PDB file of C-alpha atoms in Angstrom:
ATOM      1  CA  MET A   9     226.433  39.153  86.437  1.00  0.00           C
ATOM      2  CA  ASN A  10     229.503  40.002  84.366  1.00  0.00           C
ATOM      3  CA  HIS A  11     229.048  40.992  80.736  1.00  0.00           C
ATOM      4  CA  THR A  12     231.667  40.098  78.131  1.00  0.00           C
ATOM      5  CA  VAL A  13     232.047  42.486  75.210  1.00  0.00           C
ATOM      6  CA  TYR A  14     234.168  41.646  72.173  1.00  0.00           C
ATOM      7  CA  LEU A  15     235.824  44.684  70.592  1.00  0.00           C
ATOM      8  CA  TYR A  16     237.184  44.304  67.077  1.00  0.00           C
ATOM      9  CA  VAL A  17     240.485  46.176  66.690  1.00  0.00           C
ATOM     10  CA  PHE A  18     242.390  46.916  63.482  1.00  0.00           C
ATOM     11  CA  ASP A  19     244.822  49.362  61.902  1.00  0.00           C
ATOM     12  CA  THR A  20     243.215  52.822  61.409  1.00  0.00           C
ATOM     13  CA  MET A  21     240.531  52.077  64.015  1.00  0.00           C
ATOM     14  CA  ALA A  22     238.835  55.328  65.081  1.00  0.00           C
ATOM     15  CA  ASP A  23     239.703  55.014  68.765  1.00  0.00           C
ATOM     16  CA  TRP A  24     237.741  58.081  69.917  1.00  0.00           C
ATOM     17  CA  GLU A  25     234.465  56.673  68.631  1.00  0.00           C
ATOM     18  CA  ILE A  26     234.461  53.949  71.287  1.00  0.00           C
ATOM     19  CA  GLY A  27     236.264  55.921  74.030  1.00  0.00           C
ATOM     20  CA  TYR A  28     233.185  56.818  76.076  1.00  0.00           C
ATOM     21  CA  LEU A  29     231.901  53.273  75.749  1.00  0.00           C
ATOM     22  CA  THR A  30     235.032  51.379  76.730  1.00  0.00           C
ATOM     23  CA  ALA A  31     235.605  53.679  79.718  1.00  0.00           C
ATOM     24  CA  GLU A  32     232.160  52.936  81.138  1.00  0.00           C
ATOM     25  CA  LEU A  33     232.255  49.224  80.322  1.00  0.00           C
ATOM     26  CA  ASN A  34     235.671  48.759  81.905  1.00  0.00           C
ATOM     27  CA  SER A  35     235.138  50.888  85.010  1.00  0.00           C
ATOM     28  CA  GLY A  36     231.515  49.998  85.737  1.00  0.00           C
ATOM     29  CA  ARG A  37     231.516  53.171  87.834  1.00  0.00           C
ATOM     30  CA  TYR A  38     227.850  53.989  87.256  1.00  0.00           C
ATOM     31  CA  TYR A  39     226.582  50.431  86.915  1.00  0.00           C
ATOM     32  CA  LYS A  40     223.632  49.122  88.859  1.00  0.00           C
ATOM     33  CA  GLU A  41     224.303  48.081  92.429  1.00  0.00           C
ATOM     34  CA  ARG A  42     226.039  44.678  92.567  1.00  0.00           C
ATOM     35  CA  GLN A  43     226.493  44.731  88.780  1.00  0.00           C
ATOM     36  CA  ALA A  44     230.107  43.849  87.955  1.00  0.00           C
ATOM     37  CA  ALA A  45     232.058  45.875  85.423  1.00  0.00           C
ATOM     38  CA  SER A  46     232.142  44.361  81.955  1.00  0.00           C
ATOM     39  CA  THR A  47     235.016  42.362  80.520  1.00  0.00           C
ATOM     40  CA  ILE A  48     236.336  43.767  77.229  1.00  0.00           C
ATOM     41  CA  VAL A  49     238.072  41.254  74.965  1.00  0.00           C
ATOM     42  CA  THR A  50     239.937  42.783  72.028  1.00  0.00           C
ATOM     43  CA  VAL A  51     239.798  40.734  68.836  1.00  0.00           C
ATOM     44  CA  GLY A  52     242.216  41.257  65.966  1.00  0.00           C
ATOM     45  CA  ILE A  53     242.420  39.814  62.470  1.00  0.00           C
ATOM     46  CA  ASP A  54     245.387  38.026  64.009  1.00  0.00           C
ATOM     47  CA  LYS A  55     247.302  38.648  67.230  1.00  0.00           C
ATOM     48  CA  SER A  56     249.652  41.222  65.719  1.00  0.00           C
ATOM     49  CA  ALA A  57     249.708  44.667  67.306  1.00  0.00           C
ATOM     50  CA  ILE A  58     247.523  47.234  65.587  1.00  0.00           C
ATOM     51  CA  THR A  59     247.820  51.015  65.432  1.00  0.00           C
ATOM     52  CA  THR A  60     244.701  53.103  65.867  1.00  0.00           C
ATOM     53  CA  MET A  61     244.015  56.286  63.936  1.00  0.00           C
ATOM     54  CA  GLY A  62     245.053  58.142  67.061  1.00  0.00           C
ATOM     55  CA  GLY A  63     248.445  56.442  67.004  1.00  0.00           C
ATOM     56  CA  LEU A  64     247.837  54.094  69.939  1.00  0.00           C
ATOM     57  CA  THR A  65     249.193  50.558  69.823  1.00  0.00           C
ATOM     58  CA  ILE A  66     246.873  47.738  70.866  1.00  0.00           C
ATOM     59  CA  LEU A  67     247.866  44.100  71.166  1.00  0.00           C
ATOM     60  CA  PRO A  68     244.698  42.021  70.601  1.00  0.00           C
ATOM     61  CA  ASP A  69     243.745  39.590  73.344  1.00  0.00           C
ATOM     62  CA  ILE A  70     242.739  36.985  70.780  1.00  0.00           C
ATOM     63  CA  SER A  71     242.688  36.493  67.031  1.00  0.00           C
ATOM     64  CA  LEU A  72     239.480  36.227  65.059  1.00  0.00           C
ATOM     65  CA  GLN A  73     240.247  32.543  64.523  1.00  0.00           C
ATOM     66  CA  GLU A  74     240.221  32.080  68.306  1.00  0.00           C
ATOM     67  CA  CYS A  75     237.054  34.098  68.733  1.00  0.00           C
ATOM     68  CA  SER A  76     233.941  32.272  69.864  1.00  0.00           C
ATOM     69  CA  LEU A  77     230.977  34.519  70.505  1.00  0.00           C
ATOM     70  CA  THR A  78     229.103  31.856  72.456  1.00  0.00           C
ATOM     71  CA  ASN A  79     229.688  33.630  75.753  1.00  0.00           C
ATOM     72  CA  ALA A  80     229.727  37.169  74.405  1.00  0.00           C
ATOM     73  CA  ASP A  81     227.067  39.737  75.229  1.00  0.00           C
ATOM     74  CA  MET A  82     228.008  42.177  72.464  1.00  0.00           C
ATOM     75  CA  LEU A  83     230.254  42.498  69.410  1.00  0.00           C
ATOM     76  CA  ILE A  84     231.508  46.065  68.883  1.00  0.00           C
ATOM     77  CA  LEU A  85     232.688  47.201  65.441  1.00  0.00           C
ATOM     78  CA  PRO A  86     234.417  50.623  65.558  1.00  0.00           C
ATOM     79  CA  GLY A  87     234.867  52.920  62.596  1.00  0.00           C
ATOM     80  CA  GLY A  88     238.044  53.145  60.541  1.00  0.00           C
ATOM     81  CA  GLU A  89     239.342  53.865  57.058  1.00  0.00           C
ATOM     82  CA  THR A  90     239.479  50.319  55.703  1.00  0.00           C
ATOM     83  CA  TRP A  91     235.993  48.889  56.095  1.00  0.00           C
ATOM     84  CA  THR A  92     235.404  48.479  52.358  1.00  0.00           C
ATOM     85  CA  GLU A  93     238.530  46.334  52.021  1.00  0.00           C
ATOM     86  CA  ALA A  94     238.438  42.536  51.807  1.00  0.00           C
ATOM     87  CA  ILE A  95     240.499  42.181  54.984  1.00  0.00           C
ATOM     88  CA  HIS A  96     237.344  42.725  57.061  1.00  0.00           C
ATOM     89  CA  GLU A  97     235.246  40.095  55.297  1.00  0.00           C
ATOM     90  CA  PRO A  98     235.860  37.483  58.062  1.00  0.00           C
ATOM     91  CA  ILE A  99     234.619  39.727  60.878  1.00  0.00           C
ATOM     92  CA  LEU A 100     231.604  40.769  58.805  1.00  0.00           C
ATOM     93  CA  GLN A 101     230.704  37.122  58.276  1.00  0.00           C
ATOM     94  CA  THR A 102     231.160  36.595  62.014  1.00  0.00           C
ATOM     95  CA  ALA A 103     228.811  39.510  62.705  1.00  0.00           C
ATOM     96  CA  LYS A 104     226.265  38.061  60.280  1.00  0.00           C
ATOM     97  CA  ARG A 105     226.325  34.672  62.017  1.00  0.00           C
ATOM     98  CA  TYR A 106     226.098  36.278  65.429  1.00  0.00           C
ATOM     99  CA  LEU A 107     223.037  38.303  64.432  1.00  0.00           C
ATOM    100  CA  GLU A 108     221.435  35.139  63.083  1.00  0.00           C
ATOM    101  CA  GLU A 109     222.118  33.530  66.475  1.00  0.00           C
ATOM    102  CA  ASP A 110     220.318  36.447  68.183  1.00  0.00           C
ATOM    103  CA  GLY A 111     223.499  38.110  69.422  1.00  0.00           C
ATOM    104  CA  TRP A 112     224.053  41.850  69.770  1.00  0.00           C
ATOM    105  CA  VAL A 113     226.183  43.657  67.178  1.00  0.00           C
ATOM    106  CA  ALA A 114     226.975  47.379  67.435  1.00  0.00           C
ATOM    107  CA  ALA A 115     228.651  49.282  64.587  1.00  0.00           C
ATOM    108  CA  ILE A 116     229.644  52.921  64.257  1.00  0.00           C
ATOM    109  CA  CYS A 117     230.799  55.101  61.365  1.00  0.00           C
ATOM    110  CA  GLY A 118     232.822  53.165  58.777  1.00  0.00           C
ATOM    111  CA  ALA A 119     231.761  49.836  60.260  1.00  0.00           C
ATOM    112  CA  THR A 120     228.218  50.556  59.057  1.00  0.00           C
ATOM    113  CA  ALA A 121     229.627  50.681  55.521  1.00  0.00           C
ATOM    114  CA  GLY A 122     231.069  47.237  56.075  1.00  0.00           C
ATOM    115  CA  LEU A 123     227.678  45.981  57.253  1.00  0.00           C
ATOM    116  CA  ALA A 124     226.036  47.537  54.199  1.00  0.00           C
ATOM    117  CA  GLN A 125     228.549  45.839  51.906  1.00  0.00           C
ATOM    118  CA  ALA A 126     227.763  42.520  53.632  1.00  0.00           C
ATOM    119  CA  GLY A 127     224.032  43.025  53.005  1.00  0.00           C
ATOM    120  CA  LEU A 128     223.231  43.338  56.704  1.00  0.00           C
ATOM    121  CA  LEU A 129     221.441  46.691  56.427  1.00  0.00           C
ATOM    122  CA  ASN A 130     219.013  45.781  53.665  1.00  0.00           C
ATOM    123  CA  SER A 131     216.321  44.451  56.010  1.00  0.00           C
ATOM    124  CA  ARG A 132     216.921  46.342  59.276  1.00  0.00           C
ATOM    125  CA  ALA A 133     216.324  49.926  60.334  1.00  0.00           C
ATOM    126  CA  HIS A 134     219.711  51.604  60.566  1.00  0.00           C
ATOM    127  CA  THR A 135     221.753  54.748  60.337  1.00  0.00           C
ATOM    128  CA  SER A 136     225.271  55.730  59.274  1.00  0.00           C
ATOM    129  CA  ASN A 137     227.250  58.886  58.517  1.00  0.00           C
ATOM    130  CA  ASP A 138     224.825  59.712  55.715  1.00  0.00           C
ATOM    131  CA  LEU A 139     222.551  57.872  53.297  1.00  0.00           C
ATOM    132  CA  GLU A 140     224.565  59.050  50.317  1.00  0.00           C
ATOM    133  CA  TYR A 141     227.695  57.795  52.048  1.00  0.00           C
ATOM    134  CA  LEU A 142     226.265  54.267  52.187  1.00  0.00           C
ATOM    135  CA  ARG A 143     225.189  54.439  48.555  1.00  0.00           C
ATOM    136  CA  MET A 144     228.641  55.632  47.557  1.00  0.00           C
ATOM    137  CA  VAL A 145     230.689  53.022  49.403  1.00  0.00           C
ATOM    138  CA  SER A 146     228.405  50.007  48.942  1.00  0.00           C
ATOM    139  CA  PRO A 147     227.056  49.162  45.479  1.00  0.00           C
ATOM    140  CA  VAL A 148     225.056  46.230  46.915  1.00  0.00           C
ATOM    141  CA  TYR A 149     223.242  48.361  49.486  1.00  0.00           C
ATOM    142  CA  THR A 150     219.457  48.390  48.951  1.00  0.00           C
ATOM    143  CA  GLY A 151     218.223  49.463  52.389  1.00  0.00           C
ATOM    144  CA  GLU A 152     217.451  53.095  51.584  1.00  0.00           C
ATOM    145  CA  LEU A 153     213.857  52.897  52.785  1.00  0.00           C
ATOM    146  CA  LEU A 154     215.023  51.647  56.190  1.00  0.00           C
ATOM    147  CA  TYR A 155     217.620  54.373  56.660  1.00  0.00           C
ATOM    148  CA  GLN A 156     216.913  56.693  59.596  1.00  0.00           C
ATOM    149  CA  PRO A 157     218.670  60.101  59.793  1.00  0.00           C
ATOM    150  CA  GLN A 158     219.317  59.696  63.514  1.00  0.00           C
ATOM    151  CA  PRO A 159     222.561  59.709  65.535  1.00  0.00           C
ATOM    152  CA  ALA A 160     222.056  56.067  66.519  1.00  0.00           C
ATOM    153  CA  VAL A 161     219.454  53.404  65.792  1.00  0.00           C
ATOM    154  CA  THR A 162     218.645  50.056  67.380  1.00  0.00           C
ATOM    155  CA  ASP A 163     216.662  47.481  65.411  1.00  0.00           C
ATOM    156  CA  GLY A 164     216.339  44.084  67.001  1.00  0.00           C
ATOM    157  CA  LYS A 165     219.857  43.334  68.176  1.00  0.00           C
ATOM    158  CA  LEU A 166     221.682  45.538  65.699  1.00  0.00           C
ATOM    159  CA  ILE A 167     222.919  48.979  66.751  1.00  0.00           C
ATOM    160  CA  THR A 168     224.244  51.429  64.179  1.00  0.00           C
ATOM    161  CA  ALA A 169     225.529  54.968  64.653  1.00  0.00           C
ATOM    162  CA  SER A 170     227.053  57.911  62.872  1.00  0.00           C
ATOM    163  CA  GLY A 171     230.720  58.563  63.500  1.00  0.00           C
ATOM    164  CA  LEU A 172     229.661  61.933  64.910  1.00  0.00           C
ATOM    165  CA  ALA A 173     227.566  60.266  67.614  1.00  0.00           C
ATOM    166  CA  PRO A 174     229.849  58.385  70.026  1.00  0.00           C
ATOM    167  CA  LEU A 175     227.701  59.500  72.966  1.00  0.00           C
ATOM    168  CA  GLU A 176     224.477  58.212  71.437  1.00  0.00           C
ATOM    169  CA  PHE A 177     226.252  55.035  70.367  1.00  0.00           C
ATOM    170  CA  THR A 178     227.359  54.493  73.954  1.00  0.00           C
ATOM    171  CA  VAL A 179     223.836  55.069  75.280  1.00  0.00           C
ATOM    172  CA  HIS A 180     222.349  52.506  72.890  1.00  0.00           C
ATOM    173  CA  VAL A 181     224.955  49.895  73.825  1.00  0.00           C
ATOM    174  CA  LEU A 182     224.633  50.478  77.567  1.00  0.00           C
ATOM    175  CA  LYS A 183     220.854  50.331  77.279  1.00  0.00           C
ATOM    176  CA  ALA A 184     221.092  47.047  75.376  1.00  0.00           C
ATOM    177  CA  LEU A 185     223.343  45.557  78.049  1.00  0.00           C
ATOM    178  CA  ASP A 186     221.020  46.925  80.762  1.00  0.00           C
ATOM    179  CA  VAL A 187     223.881  47.798  83.113  1.00  0.00           C
ATOM    180  CA  PHE A 188     223.029  51.408  84.062  1.00  0.00           C
ATOM    181  CA  PRO A 189     219.982  52.443  86.086  1.00  0.00           C
ATOM    182  CA  SER A 190     217.816  54.315  83.578  1.00  0.00           C
ATOM    183  CA  ASN A 191     218.002  57.603  85.498  1.00  0.00           C
ATOM    184  CA  LYS A 192     221.805  57.439  85.632  1.00  0.00           C
ATOM    185  CA  LEU A 193     222.076  56.660  81.950  1.00  0.00           C
ATOM    186  CA  GLU A 194     219.960  59.703  81.128  1.00  0.00           C
ATOM    187  CA  ALA A 195     221.989  61.897  83.496  1.00  0.00           C
ATOM    188  CA  TRP A 196     225.280  60.550  82.073  1.00  0.00           C
ATOM    189  CA  TYR A 197     224.196  61.385  78.544  1.00  0.00           C
ATOM    190  CA  ASN A 198     222.869  64.828  79.411  1.00  0.00           C
ATOM    191  CA  LEU A 199     226.025  65.723  81.343  1.00  0.00           C
ATOM    192  CA  ASN A 200     228.318  64.809  78.467  1.00  0.00           C
ATOM    193  CA  LYS A 201     226.029  66.366  75.864  1.00  0.00           C
ATOM    194  CA  THR A 202     225.217  69.668  77.579  1.00  0.00           C
ATOM    195  CA  HIS A 203     228.054  70.047  80.137  1.00  0.00           C
ATOM    196  CA  GLU A 204     225.496  71.378  82.626  1.00  0.00           C
ATOM    197  CA  PRO A 205     226.586  70.726  86.254  1.00  0.00           C
ATOM    198  CA  LYS A 206     223.082  69.773  87.393  1.00  0.00           C
ATOM    199  CA  TYR A 207     223.397  66.492  85.525  1.00  0.00           C
ATOM    200  CA  PHE A 208     226.589  65.649  87.391  1.00  0.00           C
ATOM    201  CA  TYR A 209     224.696  65.861  90.676  1.00  0.00           C
ATOM    202  CA  GLU A 210     221.908  63.726  89.236  1.00  0.00           C
ATOM    203  CA  LEU A 211     224.478  61.182  88.081  1.00  0.00           C
ATOM    204  CA  MET A 212     226.100  61.090  91.512  1.00  0.00           C
ATOM    205  CA  GLY A 213     222.731  60.856  93.229  1.00  0.00           C
ATOM    206  CA  LEU A 214     223.268  64.114  95.108  1.00  0.00           C
TER     207      LEU A 214
END
């Protein structure tokens, strides 16, 4: 089975926050036996090239207008500096509809502020960079009692993460897609988190 992941791309996108994730999705190098690597479809506000915060140029595969999430397995919303601006309202409405249709949405760092501004964190357990950060950037946010001071949180089919937790974000997404054997996912995380060689051998099955 091949999974299709839609990745929203935009100017100022924090490219490093989804680096671990896109590498594993695209390569499929530690996927389950006979599990095909995932297909990543980049979605832009339109089809104009965007420049990430790291200075990389990405030409979106499709525009948001062309985007149909019917066949998607996950919508990924990376962080960036512009999530409180009106330009992202269309993708936030798309995320809202997709959640209502029981689709997976994963947001990290600034994207969680966008979700808060859209009212999508008021009834779901979630995390972000900090509770005060959400209060500061989103006047309509009322989900304080559901905030969890964790690197990443999954509630139903919504994944949220701090911008300081790209590893944990990746683990939650890969677990949701169910593409890694559980022992390899644990070894992958521990290797990247601790840098201890023993986890490399576990990951490689040696």
